[in-house]
Amino acid sequence: GMQGAMQEIKCGWLLKKAETSWGWRKRWFALYPGRLTYQASPDVNGVAKTIPLFDARGGVGDGAATVEALGSEMEFRLHSFGRSFHLKAFSSAERAQWLFAFELVLGGHVDA
């Protein structure tokens, strides 16, 4: 039920490549069964941005976001319905934990 939908699977700091510049922004990310959210800090209420992980229409086939590990051992990319998010963990072990968490949520849509 709704209780499960609210359950946080993993949260923590990641660096997000800024879309308009070469810089990285440190953001607090939280992974839920159907979405990934991010915000400036964990104690900010109500201003998280949401990245959907599944097609709201519940479409068959390509209805899920995908995650790919990048060549740099700390970086990965999340593709969500036409948008791409370039993310960087603070260690290779952290990245492995995030990829594992995405695997739990997305099933076979993680290219590690």
CSV table of C-alpha atoms in Angstrom, one decimal:
chain,number,residue,atom,x,y,z
A,1,GLY,CA,0.0,0.0,0.0
A,2,MET,CA,1.0,3.6,0.4
A,3,GLN,CA,3.2,2.8,3.3
A,4,GLY,CA,5.6,0.9,1.0
A,5,ALA,CA,5.6,3.7,-1.5
A,6,MET,CA,6.9,6.1,1.1
A,7,GLN,CA,9.7,3.9,2.3
A,8,GLU,CA,13.2,5.2,1.7
A,9,ILE,CA,15.5,2.6,0.2
A,10,LYS,CA,18.7,4.7,0.3
A,11,CYS,CA,19.6,8.3,1.0
A,12,GLY,CA,22.9,10.2,1.1
A,13,TRP,CA,25.0,12.9,-0.5
A,14,LEU,CA,25.9,12.8,-4.2
A,15,LEU,CA,27.4,15.3,-6.6
A,16,LYS,CA,25.2,16.2,-9.5
A,17,LYS,CA,26.7,17.7,-12.6
A,18,ALA,CA,25.1,21.1,-13.2
A,19,GLU,CA,23.3,21.2,-16.5
A,20,THR,CA,24.4,24.7,-17.5
A,21,SER,CA,28.1,24.6,-16.5
A,22,TRP,CA,31.0,22.3,-15.8
A,23,GLY,CA,30.5,22.4,-12.1
A,24,TRP,CA,29.2,19.9,-9.6
A,25,ARG,CA,26.5,20.6,-7.0
A,26,LYS,CA,26.4,18.6,-3.8
A,27,ARG,CA,22.8,17.4,-3.2
A,28,TRP,CA,21.0,15.1,-0.7
A,29,PHE,CA,19.4,12.3,-2.7
A,30,ALA,CA,16.7,9.9,-1.5
A,31,LEU,CA,15.7,6.8,-3.4
A,32,TYR,CA,12.1,5.4,-3.1
A,33,PRO,CA,10.4,2.5,-4.8
A,34,GLY,CA,9.2,4.7,-7.7
A,35,ARG,CA,11.2,7.9,-7.6
A,36,LEU,CA,14.5,9.6,-6.7
A,37,THR,CA,14.4,13.0,-5.0
A,38,TYR,CA,17.1,15.5,-4.4
A,39,GLN,CA,17.4,18.8,-2.5
A,40,ALA,CA,20.1,21.1,-1.1
A,41,SER,CA,20.2,19.4,2.4
A,42,PRO,CA,18.5,16.6,4.3
A,43,ASP,CA,16.7,19.0,6.7
A,44,VAL,CA,15.0,21.1,4.0
A,45,ASN,CA,11.2,20.5,3.9
A,46,GLY,CA,9.1,20.5,0.8
A,47,VAL,CA,11.6,21.7,-1.8
A,48,ALA,CA,12.9,18.3,-3.1
A,49,LYS,CA,12.9,17.8,-6.9
A,50,THR,CA,11.5,14.5,-8.0
A,51,ILE,CA,12.9,12.3,-10.8
A,52,PRO,CA,10.4,9.6,-11.8
A,53,LEU,CA,11.7,6.0,-12.2
A,54,PHE,CA,8.7,4.5,-13.9
A,55,ASP,CA,6.3,5.6,-16.5
A,56,ALA,CA,3.2,7.0,-14.8
A,57,ARG,CA,1.1,5.4,-17.4
A,58,GLY,CA,2.4,2.0,-16.4
A,59,GLY,CA,3.4,1.3,-20.0
A,60,VAL,CA,4.8,-2.1,-20.9
A,61,GLY,CA,8.4,-2.4,-22.2
A,62,ASP,CA,10.5,0.8,-21.9
A,63,GLY,CA,8.6,2.1,-19.0
A,64,ALA,CA,11.5,2.4,-16.6
A,65,ALA,CA,14.4,4.7,-16.0
A,66,THR,CA,17.9,3.2,-16.6
A,67,VAL,CA,21.1,3.6,-14.7
A,68,GLU,CA,24.6,3.1,-16.1
A,69,ALA,CA,28.0,3.0,-14.4
A,70,LEU,CA,30.5,5.3,-16.1
A,71,GLY,CA,34.2,4.9,-16.7
A,72,SER,CA,35.2,6.9,-13.7
A,73,GLU,CA,34.8,4.6,-10.7
A,74,MET,CA,32.6,7.0,-8.7
A,75,GLU,CA,30.3,8.3,-11.5
A,76,PHE,CA,27.1,7.0,-12.9
A,77,ARG,CA,24.2,8.3,-15.1
A,78,LEU,CA,20.5,8.1,-14.6
A,79,HIS,CA,18.3,8.3,-17.7
A,80,SER,CA,14.7,9.2,-16.9
A,81,PHE,CA,12.3,9.7,-19.8
A,82,GLY,CA,14.3,12.1,-21.9
A,83,ARG,CA,16.4,13.6,-19.1
A,84,SER,CA,19.8,12.5,-18.1
A,85,PHE,CA,21.4,13.1,-14.7
A,86,HIS,CA,25.2,12.8,-14.3
A,87,LEU,CA,25.9,11.8,-10.7
A,88,LYS,CA,29.1,11.2,-8.7
A,89,ALA,CA,29.5,9.4,-5.4
A,90,PHE,CA,32.2,10.2,-2.9
A,91,SER,CA,33.8,6.8,-3.2
A,92,SER,CA,33.7,3.7,-5.4
A,93,ALA,CA,32.1,1.8,-2.5
A,94,GLU,CA,29.3,4.4,-2.2
A,95,ARG,CA,28.7,4.2,-6.0
A,96,ALA,CA,28.4,0.4,-5.6
A,97,GLN,CA,25.8,0.8,-2.9
A,98,TRP,CA,23.8,3.2,-5.0
A,99,LEU,CA,23.9,0.9,-8.0
A,100,PHE,CA,22.8,-2.0,-5.8
A,101,ALA,CA,19.9,0.1,-4.5
A,102,PHE,CA,18.8,1.1,-8.0
A,103,GLU,CA,19.0,-2.6,-9.0
A,104,LEU,CA,16.5,-3.4,-6.2
A,105,VAL,CA,14.1,-0.7,-7.5
A,106,LEU,CA,14.6,-1.1,-11.2
A,107,GLY,CA,15.4,-4.7,-11.7
A,108,GLY,CA,17.3,-5.3,-14.9
A,109,HIS,CA,17.6,-1.7,-15.9
A,110,VAL,CA,21.0,-1.1,-14.3
A,111,ASP,CA,24.0,-1.4,-16.4
A,112,ALA,CA,26.8,-1.9,-13.9
